[in-house]
PDB file of C-alpha atoms and ligand atoms in Angstrom:
ATOM      1  CA  MET U  20      83.316  77.385 114.490  1.00 44.00           C
ATOM      2  CA  MET U  21      83.455  73.641 113.215  1.00 46.00           C
ATOM      3  CA  LYS U  22      81.352  72.922 110.176  1.00 53.00           C
ATOM      4  CA  ASN U  23      79.464  69.454 110.307  1.00 83.00           C
ATOM      5  CA  ALA U  24      81.552  67.458 107.688  1.00 98.00           C
ATOM      6  CA  PRO U  25      81.338  63.834 108.202  1.00 98.00           C
ATOM      7  CA  VAL U  26      85.030  63.451 108.108  1.00 98.00           C
ATOM      8  CA  ALA U  27      87.560  65.293 110.099  1.00 98.00           C
ATOM      9  CA  LEU U  28      91.565  65.349 109.128  1.00 98.00           C
ATOM     10  CA  ILE U  29      93.521  66.223 112.109  1.00 98.00           C
ATOM     11  CA  MET U  30      97.188  66.625 111.311  1.00 98.00           C
ATOM     12  CA  GLY U  31      99.971  67.134 113.971  1.00 98.00           C
ATOM     13  CA  SER U  32     101.767  69.767 111.969  1.00 98.00           C
ATOM     14  CA  GLN U  33     101.374  71.738 109.013  1.00 98.00           C
ATOM     15  CA  SER U  34     104.493  69.965 107.649  1.00 98.00           C
ATOM     16  CA  ASP U  35     102.191  66.673 107.252  1.00 98.00           C
ATOM     17  CA  TYR U  36     100.039  68.175 104.808  1.00 98.00           C
ATOM     18  CA  PRO U  37     101.940  67.547 101.588  1.00 98.00           C
ATOM     19  CA  SER U  38     101.772  63.746 102.467  1.00 98.00           C
ATOM     20  CA  MET U  39      97.890  63.987 103.367  1.00 98.00           C
ATOM     21  CA  GLU U  40      96.915  66.051 100.371  1.00 98.00           C
ATOM     22  CA  VAL U  41      96.022  62.776  98.768  1.00 98.00           C
ATOM     23  CA  CYS U  42      93.817  62.019 101.546  1.00 98.00           C
ATOM     24  CA  VAL U  43      91.754  65.228 101.025  1.00 98.00           C
ATOM     25  CA  LYS U  44      91.712  64.583  97.177  1.00 98.00           C
ATOM     26  CA  THR U  45      90.516  60.982  97.637  1.00 98.00           C
ATOM     27  CA  LEU U  46      87.595  62.161  99.957  1.00 98.00           C
ATOM     28  CA  LYS U  47      86.511  65.129  97.609  1.00 98.00           C
ATOM     29  CA  SER U  48      86.807  62.544  94.640  1.00 98.00           C
ATOM     30  CA  PHE U  49      83.960  60.654  96.326  1.00 98.00           C
ATOM     31  CA  GLY U  50      81.888  64.002  97.088  1.00 98.00           C
ATOM     32  CA  VAL U  51      82.840  63.451 100.947  1.00 98.00           C
ATOM     33  CA  ASP U  52      83.336  66.779 103.035  1.00 98.00           C
ATOM     34  CA  VAL U  53      86.221  66.894 105.267  1.00 98.00           C
ATOM     35  CA  ASP U  54      87.265  69.458 107.880  1.00 98.00           C
ATOM     36  CA  VAL U  55      91.013  69.916 107.969  1.00 98.00           C
ATOM     37  CA  ARG U  56      92.803  70.980 111.081  1.00 98.00           C
ATOM     38  CA  VAL U  57      96.313  71.296 112.489  1.00 98.00           C
ATOM     39  CA  MET U  58      96.467  70.264 116.360  1.00 98.00           C
ATOM     40  CA  SER U  59      99.277  68.698 117.985  1.00 98.00           C
ATOM     41  CA  ALA U  60      98.840  66.207 121.001  1.00 98.00           C
ATOM     42  CA  HIS U  61     102.034  67.779 122.377  1.00 98.00           C
ATOM     43  CA  ARG U  62     102.260  71.379 121.251  1.00 98.00           C
ATOM     44  CA  THR U  63      98.042  72.137 121.721  1.00 98.00           C
ATOM     45  CA  PRO U  64      96.872  69.232 123.814  1.00 98.00           C
ATOM     46  CA  ASP U  65      93.818  71.324 125.025  1.00 98.00           C
ATOM     47  CA  ASP U  66      92.688  72.188 121.477  1.00 98.00           C
ATOM     48  CA  ALA U  67      93.170  68.451 120.713  1.00 98.00           C
ATOM     49  CA  ALA U  68      91.068  67.461 123.474  1.00 98.00           C
ATOM     50  CA  ASP U  69      88.337  69.824 123.128  1.00 98.00           C
ATOM     51  CA  PHE U  70      88.081  68.988 119.431  1.00 98.00           C
ATOM     52  CA  ALA U  71      87.861  65.159 120.310  1.00 98.00           C
ATOM     53  CA  LYS U  72      85.345  65.708 122.897  1.00 98.00           C
ATOM     54  CA  ASN U  73      83.103  67.720 120.825  1.00 98.00           C
ATOM     55  CA  ALA U  74      83.510  66.052 117.459  1.00 98.00           C
ATOM     56  CA  LEU U  75      80.338  63.655 117.812  1.00 98.00           C
ATOM     57  CA  THR U  76      78.294  66.590 118.801  1.00 97.00           C
ATOM     58  CA  ASN U  77      79.358  68.514 115.995  1.00 97.00           C
ATOM     59  CA  GLY U  78      78.527  66.021 113.465  1.00 97.00           C
ATOM     60  CA  THR U  79      81.852  64.384 112.749  1.00 98.00           C
ATOM     61  CA  LYS U  80      81.405  60.630 111.922  1.00 98.00           C
ATOM     62  CA  VAL U  81      85.195  59.472 111.303  1.00 98.00           C
ATOM     63  CA  ILE U  82      88.456  61.226 112.533  1.00 98.00           C
ATOM     64  CA  ILE U  83      91.616  60.795 110.385  1.00 99.00           C
ATOM     65  CA  ALA U  84      94.740  61.608 112.476  1.00 99.00           C
ATOM     66  CA  ALA U  85      97.965  61.742 110.759  1.00 98.00           C
ATOM     67  CA  ALA U  86     101.327  62.357 112.660  1.00 98.00           C
ATOM     68  CA  GLY U  87     104.966  61.660 112.958  1.00 98.00           C
ATOM     69  CA  LYS U  88     107.621  60.770 115.293  1.00 97.00           C
ATOM     70  CA  ALA U  89     106.372  60.067 118.754  1.00 97.00           C
ATOM     71  CA  ALA U  90     102.858  60.086 117.039  1.00 98.00           C
ATOM     72  CA  HIS U  91     100.409  60.316 119.909  1.00 98.00           C
ATOM     73  CA  LEU U  92      97.851  62.542 118.206  1.00 98.00           C
ATOM     74  CA  PRO U  93      95.356  59.788 117.066  1.00 98.00           C
ATOM     75  CA  GLY U  94      95.612  57.825 120.159  1.00 98.00           C
ATOM     76  CA  VAL U  95      94.872  61.022 122.397  1.00 98.00           C
ATOM     77  CA  LEU U  96      91.935  61.780 120.095  1.00 98.00           C
ATOM     78  CA  ALA U  97      90.694  58.324 120.591  1.00 98.00           C
ATOM     79  CA  ALA U  98      90.992  58.529 124.250  1.00 98.00           C
ATOM     80  CA  PHE U  99      88.447  61.598 124.410  1.00 98.00           C
ATOM     81  CA  THR U 100      85.853  60.124 121.742  1.00 98.00           C
ATOM     82  CA  ILE U 101      83.727  57.124 120.794  1.00 98.00           C
ATOM     83  CA  LEU U 102      84.102  57.730 117.188  1.00 98.00           C
ATOM     84  CA  PRO U 103      86.090  55.652 115.013  1.00 98.00           C
ATOM     85  CA  VAL U 104      89.805  57.203 114.575  1.00 99.00           C
ATOM     86  CA  ILE U 105      92.049  56.309 111.741  1.00 99.00           C
ATOM     87  CA  GLY U 106      95.728  56.975 112.334  1.00 98.00           C
ATOM     88  CA  VAL U 107      98.089  57.738 109.586  1.00 98.00           C
ATOM     89  CA  PRO U 108     101.850  57.341 110.263  1.00 98.00           C
ATOM     90  CA  MET U 109     103.981  60.135 108.992  1.00 98.00           C
ATOM     91  CA  LYS U 110     107.447  59.253 107.221  1.00 98.00           C
ATOM     92  CA  SER U 111     109.787  60.671 109.690  1.00 95.00           C
ATOM     93  CA  SER U 112     113.650  60.941 109.626  1.00 93.00           C
ATOM     94  CA  PHE U 113     114.035  57.776 111.675  1.00 93.00           C
ATOM     95  CA  MET U 114     113.666  54.505 110.112  1.00 94.00           C
ATOM     96  CA  ASP U 115     111.354  55.886 107.348  1.00 96.00           C
ATOM     97  CA  GLY U 116     108.582  56.313 110.079  1.00 97.00           C
ATOM     98  CA  LEU U 117     108.625  52.910 111.881  1.00 97.00           C
ATOM     99  CA  ASP U 118     108.678  55.252 115.043  1.00 97.00           C
ATOM    100  CA  SER U 119     105.527  56.916 113.934  1.00 98.00           C
ATOM    101  CA  LEU U 120     103.810  53.408 112.872  1.00 98.00           C
ATOM    102  CA  LEU U 121     104.283  51.743 116.280  1.00 98.00           C
ATOM    103  CA  SER U 122     103.250  54.800 118.095  1.00 98.00           C
ATOM    104  CA  ILE U 123     100.151  54.851 116.558  1.00 98.00           C
ATOM    105  CA  ALA U 124      99.482  51.068 116.224  1.00 98.00           C
ATOM    106  CA  GLN U 125     100.411  49.928 119.424  1.00 98.00           C
ATOM    107  CA  MET U 126      97.631  51.430 121.609  1.00 98.00           C
ATOM    108  CA  PRO U 127      96.678  49.780 125.034  1.00 98.00           C
ATOM    109  CA  PRO U 128      93.673  47.457 125.098  1.00 98.00           C
ATOM    110  CA  GLY U 129      90.539  49.353 125.309  1.00 98.00           C
ATOM    111  CA  ILE U 130      91.381  52.597 122.984  1.00 98.00           C
ATOM    112  CA  PRO U 131      91.853  51.395 119.189  1.00 98.00           C
ATOM    113  CA  VAL U 132      93.166  53.245 116.497  1.00 98.00           C
ATOM    114  CA  ALA U 133      92.621  51.858 113.016  1.00 98.00           C
ATOM    115  CA  THR U 134      96.103  52.275 111.765  1.00 98.00           C
ATOM    116  CA  VAL U 135      96.933  52.343 108.040  1.00 98.00           C
ATOM    117  CA  GLY U 136     100.484  52.084 106.532  1.00 98.00           C
ATOM    118  CA  VAL U 137     103.259  54.892 106.707  1.00 98.00           C
ATOM    119  CA  GLY U 138     102.114  58.016 104.590  1.00 98.00           C
ATOM    120  CA  ALA U 139      98.684  55.972 103.475  1.00 98.00           C
ATOM    121  CA  GLY U 140      96.460  58.847 103.364  1.00 98.00           C
ATOM    122  CA  ASP U 141      94.665  57.627 100.399  1.00 98.00           C
ATOM    123  CA  ASN U 142      93.764  54.331 102.192  1.00 98.00           C
ATOM    124  CA  ALA U 143      92.777  56.379 105.325  1.00 99.00           C
ATOM    125  CA  ALA U 144      90.472  58.204 103.161  1.00 99.00           C
ATOM    126  CA  LEU U 145      89.065  55.028 101.656  1.00 98.00           C
ATOM    127  CA  LEU U 146      88.528  53.509 104.758  1.00 99.00           C
ATOM    128  CA  ALA U 147      86.659  56.569 106.097  1.00 99.00           C
ATOM    129  CA  ILE U 148      84.431  56.147 103.126  1.00 98.00           C
ATOM    130  CA  GLN U 149      83.923  52.584 103.744  1.00 98.00           C
ATOM    131  CA  ILE U 150      82.581  53.351 107.387  1.00 98.00           C
ATOM    132  CA  LEU U 151      80.329  55.981 105.911  1.00 98.00           C
ATOM    133  CA  ALA U 152      78.952  53.772 103.264  1.00 98.00           C
ATOM    134  CA  LEU U 153      77.413  51.347 105.904  1.00 98.00           C
ATOM    135  CA  SER U 154      74.614  53.986 106.042  1.00 98.00           C
ATOM    136  CA  ASP U 155      74.900  55.782 102.740  1.00 98.00           C
ATOM    137  CA  ALA U 156      73.922  53.875  99.708  1.00 98.00           C
ATOM    138  CA  ASP U 157      75.233  56.283  97.240  1.00 98.00           C
ATOM    139  CA  LEU U 158      78.627  56.101  98.561  1.00 98.00           C
ATOM    140  CA  ALA U 159      78.409  52.111  98.709  1.00 98.00           C
ATOM    141  CA  LYS U 160      77.708  52.320  95.229  1.00 98.00           C
ATOM    142  CA  LYS U 161      80.561  54.504  94.302  1.00 98.00           C
ATOM    143  CA  LEU U 162      82.881  52.078  96.401  1.00 98.00           C
ATOM    144  CA  HIS U 163      81.813  49.272  94.098  1.00 98.00           C
ATOM    145  CA  GLN U 164      82.544  51.358  90.965  1.00 98.00           C
ATOM    146  CA  HIS U 165      86.009  52.053  92.522  1.00 98.00           C
ATOM    147  CA  LYS U 166      86.903  48.506  92.919  1.00 98.00           C
ATOM    148  CA  ALA U 167      85.355  47.490  89.622  1.00 98.00           C
ATOM    149  CA  ASP U 168      87.696  50.250  87.909  1.00 98.00           C
ATOM    150  CA  MET U 169      90.820  49.112  89.742  1.00 98.00           C
ATOM    151  CA  ALA U 170      90.223  45.650  88.543  1.00 98.00           C
ATOM    152  CA  GLU U 171      89.758  46.763  84.984  1.00 98.00           C
ATOM    153  CA  ASN U 172      93.082  48.882  85.282  1.00 98.00           C
ATOM    154  CA  VAL U 173      94.996  45.919  86.483  1.00 98.00           C
ATOM    155  CA  ARG U 174      93.641  43.615  83.726  1.00 98.00           C
ATOM    156  CA  LYS U 175      94.457  46.406  81.166  1.00 98.00           C
ATOM    157  CA  SER U 176      98.005  46.796  82.488  1.00 98.00           C
ATOM    158  CA  SER U 177      98.373  43.005  82.424  1.00 98.00           C
ATOM    159  CA  ALA U 178      97.480  42.623  78.836  1.00 97.00           C
ATOM    160  CA  ALA U 179      99.751  45.560  77.915  1.00 97.00           C
ATOM    161  CA  LEU U 180     102.543  44.048  79.797  1.00 97.00           C
ATOM    162  CA  VAL U 181     101.990  40.520  78.123  1.00 97.00           C
ATOM    163  CA  ALA U 182     101.691  42.194  74.658  1.00 97.00           C
ATOM    164  CA  SER U 183     105.129  44.212  75.053  1.00 96.00           C
ATOM    165  CA  ILE U 184     106.819  40.930  76.075  1.00 95.00           C
ATOM    166  CA  GLN U 185     105.311  38.835  72.847  1.00 89.00           C
ATOM    167  CA  ASP U 186     106.475  41.853  70.503  1.00 72.00           C
TER     168      ASP U 186
HETATM  169  C1  RP5 Z   4     104.596  65.583 114.858  1.00 82.59           C
HETATM  170  O1  RP5 Z   4     105.916  65.924 114.641  1.00 82.59           O
HETATM  171  C2  RP5 Z   4     103.906  65.960 113.506  1.00 82.59           C
HETATM  172  O2  RP5 Z   4     102.946  65.230 113.102  1.00 82.59           O
HETATM  173  C3  RP5 Z   4     104.931  65.958 112.373  1.00 82.59           C
HETATM  174  O3  RP5 Z   4     105.005  64.858 111.729  1.00 82.59           O
HETATM  175  C4  RP5 Z   4     106.554  65.963 113.178  1.00 82.59           C
HETATM  176  C5  RP5 Z   4     107.224  67.008 112.907  1.00 82.59           C
HETATM  177  O4  RP5 Z   4     106.750  68.290 112.989  1.00 82.59           O
HETATM  178  P1  RP5 Z   4     107.107  69.980 112.604  1.00 82.59           P
HETATM  179  O5  RP5 Z   4     108.302  69.970 113.477  1.00 82.59           O
HETATM  180  O6  RP5 Z   4     107.366  69.730 111.315  1.00 82.59           O
HETATM  181  O7  RP5 Z   4     106.330  70.767 113.050  1.00 82.59           O
HETATM  182  O8  RP5 Z   4     104.046  66.172 115.832  1.00 82.59           O
END
């Protein structure tokens, strides 16, 4: 039975998890619960369809779907739900994952999948958090702090670089 975590991370294979661990870590660092499942659009199509059909009722707010090669999983999930679906193309042995990227991004009109870069599980997590933050002031505050921290890190690294060149 599904928990009612606001984010569901669905992967096409267990082999995708090493690339997607950063996604789980990023969500947890913001205090966002995530349900993690392996389901395949090709190998377990009924499970994928059942999950997507019931996700809204089960309390899921955003679905992150990672898949590689002919990466139909995000699009198939999106076909069965009105929830936002964020697709993460997995790096494959063919053109470093261009096949996965195009399979996820090139959806037909009417069924959008918000596609992040190849292997970009961290950005998928942040985009999911941004969606949740529209109705969660605490998460919005954390996102503002996250941006401020990033800017400060860039300024510090710039200052360190300039100092090392001048030495
Ligand atoms: C896709 O095929 C999966 O998402 C994975 O990226 C790729 C390879 O899967 P395995 O053969 O490693 O299970 O469905």
